[in-house]
Coordinates of C-alpha atoms in Angstrom, one line a residue:
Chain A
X1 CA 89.8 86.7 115.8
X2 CA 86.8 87.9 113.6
X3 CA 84.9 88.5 116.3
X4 CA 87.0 91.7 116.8
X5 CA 86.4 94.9 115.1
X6 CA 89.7 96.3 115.0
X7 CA 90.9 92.3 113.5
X8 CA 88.4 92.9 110.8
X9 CA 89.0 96.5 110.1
X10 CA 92.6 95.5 109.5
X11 CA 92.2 92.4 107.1
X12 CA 90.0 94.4 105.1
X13 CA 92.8 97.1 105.0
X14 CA 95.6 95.3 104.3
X15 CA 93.7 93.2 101.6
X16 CA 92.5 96.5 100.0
X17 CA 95.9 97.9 100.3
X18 CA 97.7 94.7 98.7
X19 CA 95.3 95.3 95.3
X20 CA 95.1 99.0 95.2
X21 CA 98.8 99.6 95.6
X22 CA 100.1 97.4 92.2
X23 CA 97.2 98.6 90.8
X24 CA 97.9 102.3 91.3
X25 CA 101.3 101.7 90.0
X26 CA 99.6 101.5 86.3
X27 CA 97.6 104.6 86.8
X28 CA 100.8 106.2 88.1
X29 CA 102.6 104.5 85.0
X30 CA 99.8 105.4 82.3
X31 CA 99.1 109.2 84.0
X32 CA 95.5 107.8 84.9
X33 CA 95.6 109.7 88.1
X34 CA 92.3 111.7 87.6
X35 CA 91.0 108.6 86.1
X36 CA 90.9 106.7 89.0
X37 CA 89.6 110.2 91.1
X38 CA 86.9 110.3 88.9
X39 CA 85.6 106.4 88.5
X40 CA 86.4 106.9 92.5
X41 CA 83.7 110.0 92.7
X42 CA 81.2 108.2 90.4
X43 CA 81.0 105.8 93.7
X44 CA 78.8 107.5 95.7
X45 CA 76.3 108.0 93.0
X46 CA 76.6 103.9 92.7
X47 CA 75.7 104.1 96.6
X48 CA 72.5 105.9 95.8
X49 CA 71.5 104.4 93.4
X50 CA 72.1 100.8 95.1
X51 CA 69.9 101.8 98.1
X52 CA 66.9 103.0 95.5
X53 CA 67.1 99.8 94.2
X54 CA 67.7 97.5 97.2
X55 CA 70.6 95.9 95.8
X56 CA 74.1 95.1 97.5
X57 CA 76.3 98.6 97.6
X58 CA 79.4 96.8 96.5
X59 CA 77.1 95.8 93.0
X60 CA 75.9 99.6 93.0
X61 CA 79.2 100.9 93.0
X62 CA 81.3 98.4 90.6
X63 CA 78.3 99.0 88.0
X64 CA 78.2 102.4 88.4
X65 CA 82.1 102.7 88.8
X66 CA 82.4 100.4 85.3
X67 CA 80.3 103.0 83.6
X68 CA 81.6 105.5 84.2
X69 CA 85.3 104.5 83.6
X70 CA 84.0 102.7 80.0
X71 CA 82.3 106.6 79.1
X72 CA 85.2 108.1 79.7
X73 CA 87.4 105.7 77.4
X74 CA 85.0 106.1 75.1
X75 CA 84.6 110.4 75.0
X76 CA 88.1 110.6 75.0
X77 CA 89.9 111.6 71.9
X78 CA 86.8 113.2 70.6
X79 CA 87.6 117.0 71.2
X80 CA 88.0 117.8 75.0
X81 CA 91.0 117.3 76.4
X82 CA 91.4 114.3 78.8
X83 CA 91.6 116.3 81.7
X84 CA 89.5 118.4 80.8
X85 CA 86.7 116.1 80.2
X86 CA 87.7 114.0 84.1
X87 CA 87.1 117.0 86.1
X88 CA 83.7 117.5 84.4
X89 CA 82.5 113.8 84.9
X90 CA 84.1 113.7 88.4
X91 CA 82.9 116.0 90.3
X92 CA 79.4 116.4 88.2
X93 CA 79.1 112.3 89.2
X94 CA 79.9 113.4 93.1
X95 CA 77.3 116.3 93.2
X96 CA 74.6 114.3 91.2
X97 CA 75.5 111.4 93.8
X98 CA 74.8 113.3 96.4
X99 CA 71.3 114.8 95.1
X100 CA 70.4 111.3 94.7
X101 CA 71.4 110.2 98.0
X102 CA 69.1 113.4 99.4
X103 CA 66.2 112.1 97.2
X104 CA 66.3 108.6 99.4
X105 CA 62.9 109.9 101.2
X106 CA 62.8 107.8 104.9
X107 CA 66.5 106.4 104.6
X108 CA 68.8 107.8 107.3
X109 CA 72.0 107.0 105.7
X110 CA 75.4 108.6 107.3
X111 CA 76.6 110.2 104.3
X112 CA 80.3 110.4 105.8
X113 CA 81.0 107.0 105.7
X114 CA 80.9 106.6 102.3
X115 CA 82.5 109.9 101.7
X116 CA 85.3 108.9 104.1
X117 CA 84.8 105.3 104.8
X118 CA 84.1 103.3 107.7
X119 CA 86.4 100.6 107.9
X120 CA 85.6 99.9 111.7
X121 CA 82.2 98.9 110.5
X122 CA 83.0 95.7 108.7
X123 CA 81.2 92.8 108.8
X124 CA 82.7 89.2 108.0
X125 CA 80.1 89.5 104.8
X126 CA 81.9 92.8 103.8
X127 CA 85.9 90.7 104.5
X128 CA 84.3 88.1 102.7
X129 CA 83.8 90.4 99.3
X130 CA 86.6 92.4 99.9
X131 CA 88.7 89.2 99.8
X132 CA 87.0 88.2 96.2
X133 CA 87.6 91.4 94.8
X134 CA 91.0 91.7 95.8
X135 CA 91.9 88.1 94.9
X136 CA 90.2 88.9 91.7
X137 CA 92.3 92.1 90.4
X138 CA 95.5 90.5 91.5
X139 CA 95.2 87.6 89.3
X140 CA 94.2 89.9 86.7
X141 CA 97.1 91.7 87.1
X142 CA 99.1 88.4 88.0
X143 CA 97.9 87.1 84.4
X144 CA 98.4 90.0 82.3
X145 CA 101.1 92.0 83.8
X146 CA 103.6 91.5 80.5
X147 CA 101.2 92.2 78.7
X148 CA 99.9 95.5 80.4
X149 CA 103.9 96.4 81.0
X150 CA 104.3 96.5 77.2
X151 CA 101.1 98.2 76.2
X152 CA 102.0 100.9 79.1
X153 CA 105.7 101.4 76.8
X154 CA 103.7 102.0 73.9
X155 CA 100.9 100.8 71.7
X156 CA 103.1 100.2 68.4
X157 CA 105.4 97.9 70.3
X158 CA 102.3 96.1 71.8
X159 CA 100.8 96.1 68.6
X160 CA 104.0 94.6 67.1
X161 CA 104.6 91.8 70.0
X162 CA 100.4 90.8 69.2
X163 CA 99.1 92.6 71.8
X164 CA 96.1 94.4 71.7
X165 CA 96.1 97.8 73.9
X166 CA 92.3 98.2 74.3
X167 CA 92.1 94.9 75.2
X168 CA 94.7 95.6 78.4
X169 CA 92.9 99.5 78.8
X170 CA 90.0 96.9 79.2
X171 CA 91.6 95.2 81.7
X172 CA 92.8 97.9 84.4
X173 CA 89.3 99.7 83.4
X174 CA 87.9 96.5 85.4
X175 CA 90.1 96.5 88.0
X176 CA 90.0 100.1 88.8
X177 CA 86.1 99.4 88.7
X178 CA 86.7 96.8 91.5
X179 CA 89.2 98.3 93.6
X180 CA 86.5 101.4 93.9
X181 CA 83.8 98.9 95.2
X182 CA 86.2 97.2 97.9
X183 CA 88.5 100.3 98.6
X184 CA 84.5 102.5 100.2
X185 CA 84.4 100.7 102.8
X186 CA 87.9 101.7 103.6
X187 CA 88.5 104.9 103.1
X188 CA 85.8 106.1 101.3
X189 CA 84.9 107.7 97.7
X190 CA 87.0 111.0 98.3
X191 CA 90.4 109.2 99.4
X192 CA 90.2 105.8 97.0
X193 CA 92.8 107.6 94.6
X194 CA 95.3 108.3 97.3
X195 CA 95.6 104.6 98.1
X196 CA 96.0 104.2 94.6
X197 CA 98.8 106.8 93.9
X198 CA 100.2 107.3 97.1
X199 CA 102.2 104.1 97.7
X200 CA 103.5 104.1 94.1
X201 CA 105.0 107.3 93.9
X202 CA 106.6 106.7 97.7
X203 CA 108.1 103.4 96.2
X204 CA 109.1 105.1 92.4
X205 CA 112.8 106.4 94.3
X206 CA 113.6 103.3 95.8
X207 CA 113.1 100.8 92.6
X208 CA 114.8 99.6 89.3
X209 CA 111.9 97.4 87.9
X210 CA 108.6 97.8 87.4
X211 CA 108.1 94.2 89.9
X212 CA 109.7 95.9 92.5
X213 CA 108.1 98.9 92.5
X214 CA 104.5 97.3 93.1
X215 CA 105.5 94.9 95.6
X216 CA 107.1 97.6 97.7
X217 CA 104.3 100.0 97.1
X218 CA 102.2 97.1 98.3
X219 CA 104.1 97.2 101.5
X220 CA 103.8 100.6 101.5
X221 CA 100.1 100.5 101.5
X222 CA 100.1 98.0 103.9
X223 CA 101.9 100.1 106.8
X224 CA 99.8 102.9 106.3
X225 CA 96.7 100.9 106.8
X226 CA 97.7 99.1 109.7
X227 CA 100.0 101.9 111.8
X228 CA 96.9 104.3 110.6
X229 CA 94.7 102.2 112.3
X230 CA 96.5 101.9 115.3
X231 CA 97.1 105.7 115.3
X232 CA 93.4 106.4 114.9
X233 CA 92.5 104.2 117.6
X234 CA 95.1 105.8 120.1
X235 CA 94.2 109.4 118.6
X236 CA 90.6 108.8 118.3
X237 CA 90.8 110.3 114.9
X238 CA 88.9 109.2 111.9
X239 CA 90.1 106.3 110.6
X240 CA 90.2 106.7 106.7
X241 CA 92.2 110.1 107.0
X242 CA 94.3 108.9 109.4
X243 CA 95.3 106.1 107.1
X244 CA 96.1 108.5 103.7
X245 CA 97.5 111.0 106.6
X246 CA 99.9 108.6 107.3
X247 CA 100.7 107.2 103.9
X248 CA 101.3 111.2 102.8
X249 CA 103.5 111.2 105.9
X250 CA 105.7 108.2 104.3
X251 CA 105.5 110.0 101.1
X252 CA 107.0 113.1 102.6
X253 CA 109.7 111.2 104.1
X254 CA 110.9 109.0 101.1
X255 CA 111.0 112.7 99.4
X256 CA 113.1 114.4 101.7
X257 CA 115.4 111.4 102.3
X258 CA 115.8 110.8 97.8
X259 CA 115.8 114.7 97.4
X260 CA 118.7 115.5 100.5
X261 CA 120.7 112.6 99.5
X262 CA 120.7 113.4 95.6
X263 CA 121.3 117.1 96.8
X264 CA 124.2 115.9 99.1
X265 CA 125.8 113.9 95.7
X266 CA 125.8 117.1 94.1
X267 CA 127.1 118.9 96.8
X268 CA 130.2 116.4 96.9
X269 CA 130.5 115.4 93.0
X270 CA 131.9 119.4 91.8
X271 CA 134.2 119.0 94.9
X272 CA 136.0 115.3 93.7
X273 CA 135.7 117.5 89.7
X274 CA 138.3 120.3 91.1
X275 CA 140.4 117.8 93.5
X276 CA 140.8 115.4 90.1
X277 CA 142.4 118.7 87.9
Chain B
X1 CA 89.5 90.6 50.0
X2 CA 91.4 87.7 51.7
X3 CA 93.7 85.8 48.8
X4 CA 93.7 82.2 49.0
X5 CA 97.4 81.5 48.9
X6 CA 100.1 83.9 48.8
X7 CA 100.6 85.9 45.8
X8 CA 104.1 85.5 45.1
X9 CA 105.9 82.8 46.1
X10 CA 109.3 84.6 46.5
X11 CA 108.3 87.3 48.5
X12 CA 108.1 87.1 52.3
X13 CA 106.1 90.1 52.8
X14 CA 103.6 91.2 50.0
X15 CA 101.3 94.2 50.2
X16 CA 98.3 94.8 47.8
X17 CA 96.4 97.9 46.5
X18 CA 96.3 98.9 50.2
X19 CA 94.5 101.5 51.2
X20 CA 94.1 103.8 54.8
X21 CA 91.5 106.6 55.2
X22 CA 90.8 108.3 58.4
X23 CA 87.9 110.4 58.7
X24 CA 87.6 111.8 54.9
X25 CA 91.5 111.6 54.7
X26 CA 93.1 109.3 52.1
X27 CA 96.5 109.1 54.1
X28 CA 97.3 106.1 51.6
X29 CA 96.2 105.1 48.2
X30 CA 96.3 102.0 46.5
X31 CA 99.8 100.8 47.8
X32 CA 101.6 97.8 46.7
X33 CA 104.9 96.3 47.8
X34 CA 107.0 92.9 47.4
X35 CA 109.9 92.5 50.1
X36 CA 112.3 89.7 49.4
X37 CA 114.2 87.4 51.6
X38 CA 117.8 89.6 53.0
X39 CA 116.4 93.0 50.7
X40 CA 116.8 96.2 52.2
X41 CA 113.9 98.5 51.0
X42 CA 114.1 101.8 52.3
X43 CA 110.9 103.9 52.5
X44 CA 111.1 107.8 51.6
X45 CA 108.8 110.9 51.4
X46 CA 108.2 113.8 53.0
X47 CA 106.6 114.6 56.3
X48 CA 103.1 113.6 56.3
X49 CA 102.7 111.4 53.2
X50 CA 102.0 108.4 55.3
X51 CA 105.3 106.7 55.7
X52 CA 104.8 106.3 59.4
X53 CA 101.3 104.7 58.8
X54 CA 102.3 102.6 56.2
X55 CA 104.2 100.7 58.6
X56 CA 102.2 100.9 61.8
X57 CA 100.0 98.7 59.1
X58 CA 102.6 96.2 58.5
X59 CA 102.8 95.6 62.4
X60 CA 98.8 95.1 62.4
X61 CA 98.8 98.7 64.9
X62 CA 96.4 99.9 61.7
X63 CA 93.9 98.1 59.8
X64 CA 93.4 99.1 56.3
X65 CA 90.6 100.4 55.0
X66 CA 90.4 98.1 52.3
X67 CA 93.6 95.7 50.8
X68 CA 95.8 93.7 52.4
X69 CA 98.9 92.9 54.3
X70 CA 100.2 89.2 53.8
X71 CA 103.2 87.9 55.7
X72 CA 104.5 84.6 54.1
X73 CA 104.2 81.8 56.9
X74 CA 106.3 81.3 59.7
X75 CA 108.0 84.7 59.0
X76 CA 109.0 86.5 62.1
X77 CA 108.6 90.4 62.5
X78 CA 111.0 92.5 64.5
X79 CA 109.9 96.1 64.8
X80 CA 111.9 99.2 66.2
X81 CA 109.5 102.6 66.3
X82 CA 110.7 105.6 65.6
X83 CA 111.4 106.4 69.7
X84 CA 109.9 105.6 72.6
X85 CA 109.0 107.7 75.9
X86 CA 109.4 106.2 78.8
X87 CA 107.5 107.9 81.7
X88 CA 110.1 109.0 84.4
X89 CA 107.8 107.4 86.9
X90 CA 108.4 103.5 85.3
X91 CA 111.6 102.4 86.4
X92 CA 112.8 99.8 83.9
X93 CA 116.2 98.2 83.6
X94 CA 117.6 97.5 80.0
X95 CA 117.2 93.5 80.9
X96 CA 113.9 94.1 82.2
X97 CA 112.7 96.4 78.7
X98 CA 114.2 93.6 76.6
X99 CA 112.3 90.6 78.2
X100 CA 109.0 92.2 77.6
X101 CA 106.6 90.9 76.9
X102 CA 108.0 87.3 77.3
X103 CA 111.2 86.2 79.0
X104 CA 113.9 84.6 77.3
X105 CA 117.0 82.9 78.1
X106 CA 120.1 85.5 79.6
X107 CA 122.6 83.7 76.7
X108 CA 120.0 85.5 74.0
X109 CA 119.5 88.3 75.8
X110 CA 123.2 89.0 75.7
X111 CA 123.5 87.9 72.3
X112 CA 121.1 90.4 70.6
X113 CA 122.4 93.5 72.8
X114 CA 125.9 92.3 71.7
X115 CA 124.4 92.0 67.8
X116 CA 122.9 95.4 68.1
X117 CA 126.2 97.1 69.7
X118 CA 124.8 96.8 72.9
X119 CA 126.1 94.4 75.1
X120 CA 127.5 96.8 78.1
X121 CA 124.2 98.2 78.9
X122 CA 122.5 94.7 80.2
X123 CA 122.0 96.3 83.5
X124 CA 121.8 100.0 82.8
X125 CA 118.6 101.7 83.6
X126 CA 116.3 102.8 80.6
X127 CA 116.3 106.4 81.8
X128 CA 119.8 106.7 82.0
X129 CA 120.7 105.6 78.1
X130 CA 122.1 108.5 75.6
X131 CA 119.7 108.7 72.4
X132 CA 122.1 106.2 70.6
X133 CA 122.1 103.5 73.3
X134 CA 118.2 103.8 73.5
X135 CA 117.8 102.7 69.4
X136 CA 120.6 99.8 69.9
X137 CA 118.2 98.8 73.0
X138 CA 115.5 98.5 71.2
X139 CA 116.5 96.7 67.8
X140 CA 118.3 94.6 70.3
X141 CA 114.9 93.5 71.4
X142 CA 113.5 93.4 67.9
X143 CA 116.4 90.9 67.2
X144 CA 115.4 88.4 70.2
X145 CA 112.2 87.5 67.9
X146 CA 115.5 86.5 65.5
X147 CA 113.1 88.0 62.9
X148 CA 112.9 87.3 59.7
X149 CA 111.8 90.7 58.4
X150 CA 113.0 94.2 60.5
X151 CA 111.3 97.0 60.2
X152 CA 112.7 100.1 61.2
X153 CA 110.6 103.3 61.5
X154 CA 112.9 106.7 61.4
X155 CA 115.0 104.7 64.1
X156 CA 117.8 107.3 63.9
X157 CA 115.7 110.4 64.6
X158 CA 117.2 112.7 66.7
X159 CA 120.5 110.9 66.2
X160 CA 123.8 113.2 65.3
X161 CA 125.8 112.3 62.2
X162 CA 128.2 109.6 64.0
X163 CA 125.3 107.9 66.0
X164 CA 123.2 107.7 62.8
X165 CA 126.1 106.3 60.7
X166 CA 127.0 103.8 63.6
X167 CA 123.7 102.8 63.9
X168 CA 123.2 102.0 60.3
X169 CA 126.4 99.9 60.5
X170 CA 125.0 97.9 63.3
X171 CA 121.8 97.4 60.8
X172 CA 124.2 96.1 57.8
X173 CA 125.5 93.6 60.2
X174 CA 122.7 92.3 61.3
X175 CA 121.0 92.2 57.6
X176 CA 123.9 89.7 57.2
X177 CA 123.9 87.6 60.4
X178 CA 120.3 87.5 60.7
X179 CA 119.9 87.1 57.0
X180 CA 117.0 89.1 57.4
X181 CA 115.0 91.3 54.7
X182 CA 114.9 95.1 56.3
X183 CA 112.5 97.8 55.4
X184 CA 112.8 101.2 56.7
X185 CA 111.9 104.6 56.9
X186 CA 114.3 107.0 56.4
X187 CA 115.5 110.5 56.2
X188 CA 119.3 110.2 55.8
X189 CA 119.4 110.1 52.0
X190 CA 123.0 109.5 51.9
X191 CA 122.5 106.2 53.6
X192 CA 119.7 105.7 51.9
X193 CA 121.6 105.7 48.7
X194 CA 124.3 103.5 49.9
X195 CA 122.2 101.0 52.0
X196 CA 119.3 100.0 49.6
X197 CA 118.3 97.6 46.9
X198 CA 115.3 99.0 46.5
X199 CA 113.4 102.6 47.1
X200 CA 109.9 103.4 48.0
X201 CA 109.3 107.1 47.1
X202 CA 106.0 107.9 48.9
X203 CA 103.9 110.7 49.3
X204 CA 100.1 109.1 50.0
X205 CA 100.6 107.0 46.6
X206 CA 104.2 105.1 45.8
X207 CA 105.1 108.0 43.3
X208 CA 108.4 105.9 42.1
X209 CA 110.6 103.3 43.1
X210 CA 113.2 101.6 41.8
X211 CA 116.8 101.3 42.4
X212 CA 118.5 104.3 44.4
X213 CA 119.8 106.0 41.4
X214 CA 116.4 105.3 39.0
X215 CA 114.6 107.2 41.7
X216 CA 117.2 110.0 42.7
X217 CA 116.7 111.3 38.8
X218 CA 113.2 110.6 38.9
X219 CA 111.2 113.8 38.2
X220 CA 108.5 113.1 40.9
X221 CA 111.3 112.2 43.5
X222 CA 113.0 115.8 42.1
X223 CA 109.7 117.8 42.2
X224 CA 109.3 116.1 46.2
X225 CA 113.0 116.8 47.2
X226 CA 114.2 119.5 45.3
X227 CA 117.1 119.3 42.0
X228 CA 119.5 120.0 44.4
X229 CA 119.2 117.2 46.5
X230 CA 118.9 114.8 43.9
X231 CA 121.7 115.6 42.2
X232 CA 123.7 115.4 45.7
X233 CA 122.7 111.8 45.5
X234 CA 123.4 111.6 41.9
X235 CA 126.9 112.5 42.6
X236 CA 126.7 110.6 45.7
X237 CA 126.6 107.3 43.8
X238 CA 128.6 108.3 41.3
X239 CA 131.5 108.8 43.7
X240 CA 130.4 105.6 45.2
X241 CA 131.0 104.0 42.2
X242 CA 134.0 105.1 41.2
X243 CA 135.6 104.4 44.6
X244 CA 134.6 101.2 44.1
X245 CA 136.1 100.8 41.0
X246 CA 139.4 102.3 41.4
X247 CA 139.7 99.9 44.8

């Protein structure tokens, strides 16, 4: 079975999707959304960097990745607005990525695939570390998730309960960090944050509990990967697009079908008002 | 400074020559406070003279800059901040809020929300709660600790007159089930006056205390809140008084 590509492409899809989707529920939660685009963008300059040094791009990326998220916990709260300070450290870590990768002198590298993945290229080395690193945020998650729930409420009642909220920033600093390094292969630096977000906010209509949401935003995630990958292969489209095309598409769809039916209650409630006087 | 044993033997919750700067700014100076077991101390001052940060020290959510914060052992803490905001993005049931961060059993669960004035909403969704129904939620979920000292931190905030009053009867009844000291932060100076044993007047130093009426004609606590107020709560215990008497 892992003698196919199209086997492999979709283990390593479905594993990514099954730790970026609970994981992207926090940064949904916690309004880390340009968080994870710019820890996500730091990536490529991990890429570079990795093949100047000769070392694995999966340890390139999570180092550079666990930089960059650590600066900007540290900068922030020291005069620039968070956003503010993101969109500076994103995109200046993507462009000076990208002069770096230029400076590889005698290295042909297909800059596209990191930019937008290329999950038909794994490897059974590349399922094997995906597997770790997924396996290794969800029992991070798995261990501290009441803990994590309550510092996302707020850091007094944390604080109050004995919970440290650094500590649990800590925590989903590191697995953001991780998620990056697995998710490149995937879908690439540019489109990491829309596995993250997507899912979540498609699940947020349909869910009373925090639980539920990330288990069905990891479902979620998990159609998109595999019916994008079948629609690539059918289409002969690229495959990382196709997969965030198709989780916007499921987006779109949970939208229209909350937003018509809440419109349609509306539409009926003023009606049973003036038939009860 | 660490003390070797706890200073006074009586007190559940002692704090000593306490002291919080941040940056340059002395937000509190040299603060010291005794609660007793089932005392209601009510903190007072105006905005920005530190009442909020005195207790985000209690809870351990600020460290001092120098004195300490001792909690008499095996004493339990229940908290309820001053209001929470819940991003519209978590959905959160009022069981699921309540059990976090550690599950308990459904009997307590229903217990405390029933204790707090609360016991309809076990299923209601956090986002969907009126202002009032929010604060019972969460002292409901300060009371599964069954703590031993509540604080409160402008829990009524934002309240109107009834939902504030109803509130602070739900706080008098839990004083006595729970038999629970209660320290709080306060702006409702009527309930102040009719609620406490004991006042903290703060404004960055403890500028009086006493018993409601010694601080309502104290000159500091006049010069912070105006003759006219005071005297309202002059004449507020008087009345108070002489209700009592004639009944």
């Amino acid at each position: 079975m892992l003698d196919d590509f199209m086997w492999r492409a979709m283990i390593a899809g479905v594993l990514v999707a099954m730790a970026a989707a609970p994981l992207g529920c926090f940064v949904v939660w916690r309004r880390m959304a340009y968080f994870g685009d710019a820890t996500a963008h730091a990536a490529i300059l991990g890429v570079a960097l990795a093949l100047l040094l000769d070392v694995s791009i999966f340890f390139g990326v999570l180092t550079v990745a666990l930089v960059m998220a650590s600066c900007v916990s540290m900068l922030s709260g020291r005069g620039y607005a968070m956003d503010t300070l993101l969109g500076v450290m994103a995109h200046s870590a993507l462009a000076i990525g990208l002069v770096a990768v230029s400076f590889l002198a005698g290295v042909r590298i297909d800059l596209s695939a990191y930019l937008f993945g290329d999950i038909l290229a794994v490897g059974k080395t590349d399922i094997r570390i995906i597997g770790g690193g997924v396996a290794l945020v969800l029992t991070l998650l798995f261990w501290r998730w009441s803990s994590l729930l309550t510092a996302t409420l707020s850091d007094e009642l944390a604080y109050a309960s004995g919970i440290q909220p650094r500590r649990e920033q800590l925590v989903l600093t590191l697995a953001l960090a991780v998620v990056v390094a697995v998710a490149l292969k995937v879908v690439g630096v540019l489109l990491i944050a829309a596995l993250l977000i997507i899912p979540a906010a498609t699940a947020r209509p349909f869910c009373r509990t925090p639980e539920a949401m990330a288990i069905l935003a990891a479902g979620i995630a998990m159609l998109a990967v595999t019916a994008g990958l079948r629609t690539a292969y059918v289409m002969d489209t690229p495959t990382g697009p196709t997969i965030v095309t198709l989780a916007a598409v499921l987006f779109t769809l949970a939208t229209v079908v909350t937003q018509g039916w809440r419109l349609l209650r509306q539409r009926l409630q003023p009606a049973s008002c003036h038939s009860g006087k | 400074m660490r003390l070797a044993q706890f200073p006074d033997s009586d007190a559940i919750l002692n704090v000593c020559h306490l002291n919080v700067r941040f940056g340059g700014q002395h937000i509190l100076e040299n603060i010291s406070l005794d609660l007793y077991r089932e005392q209601v101390v009510t903190l007072i001052g105006p905005n920005g003279s530190g009442k909020s940060t005195l207790v985000k020290t209690l809870i351990g959510a600020v460290r001092p800059t120098s004195g300490q914060v001792t909690i008499a052992p095996q004493q339990r803490i229940g908290y309820v901040p001053q209001r929470l905001h819940l991003d519209p993005t978590l959905p959160m049931t009022v069981k699921r809020f309540i059990n976090l961060p550690r599950r308990n059993p459904n009997r307590d669960v229903q217990k405390a929300l029933e204790d707090a004035g609360a016991g309809a909403l076990i299923d209601a969704a956090m986002s969907e709660l009126s202002g009032g129904q929010f604060q019972r939620v969460l002292l409901a979920r300060a009371l599964l600790t069954r703590p031993d000292i509540l604080i409160l931190d402008e829990a009524t905030q934002g309240l109107d007159h009834r939902g504030t009053a109803e509130f602070y009867q739900h706080i008098e009844t839990v004083r006595r089930t729970y038999g629970c000291a209660v320290l709080m932060v306060s702006h409702d100076l009527h309930v102040v006056m009719r609620t406490a044993d004991h006042v903290l007047c703060l404004n960055r130093v403890i500028c009086c205390e006493g018993k409601p009426e010694q601080v309502a004609s104290s000159p500091d606590y006049q010069a912070l809140f105006g003759d006219q107020t005071a005297q309202t709560l002059a004449l507020y215990r008087h009345h108070h008084q002489e209700a009592a008497n004639a009944g």
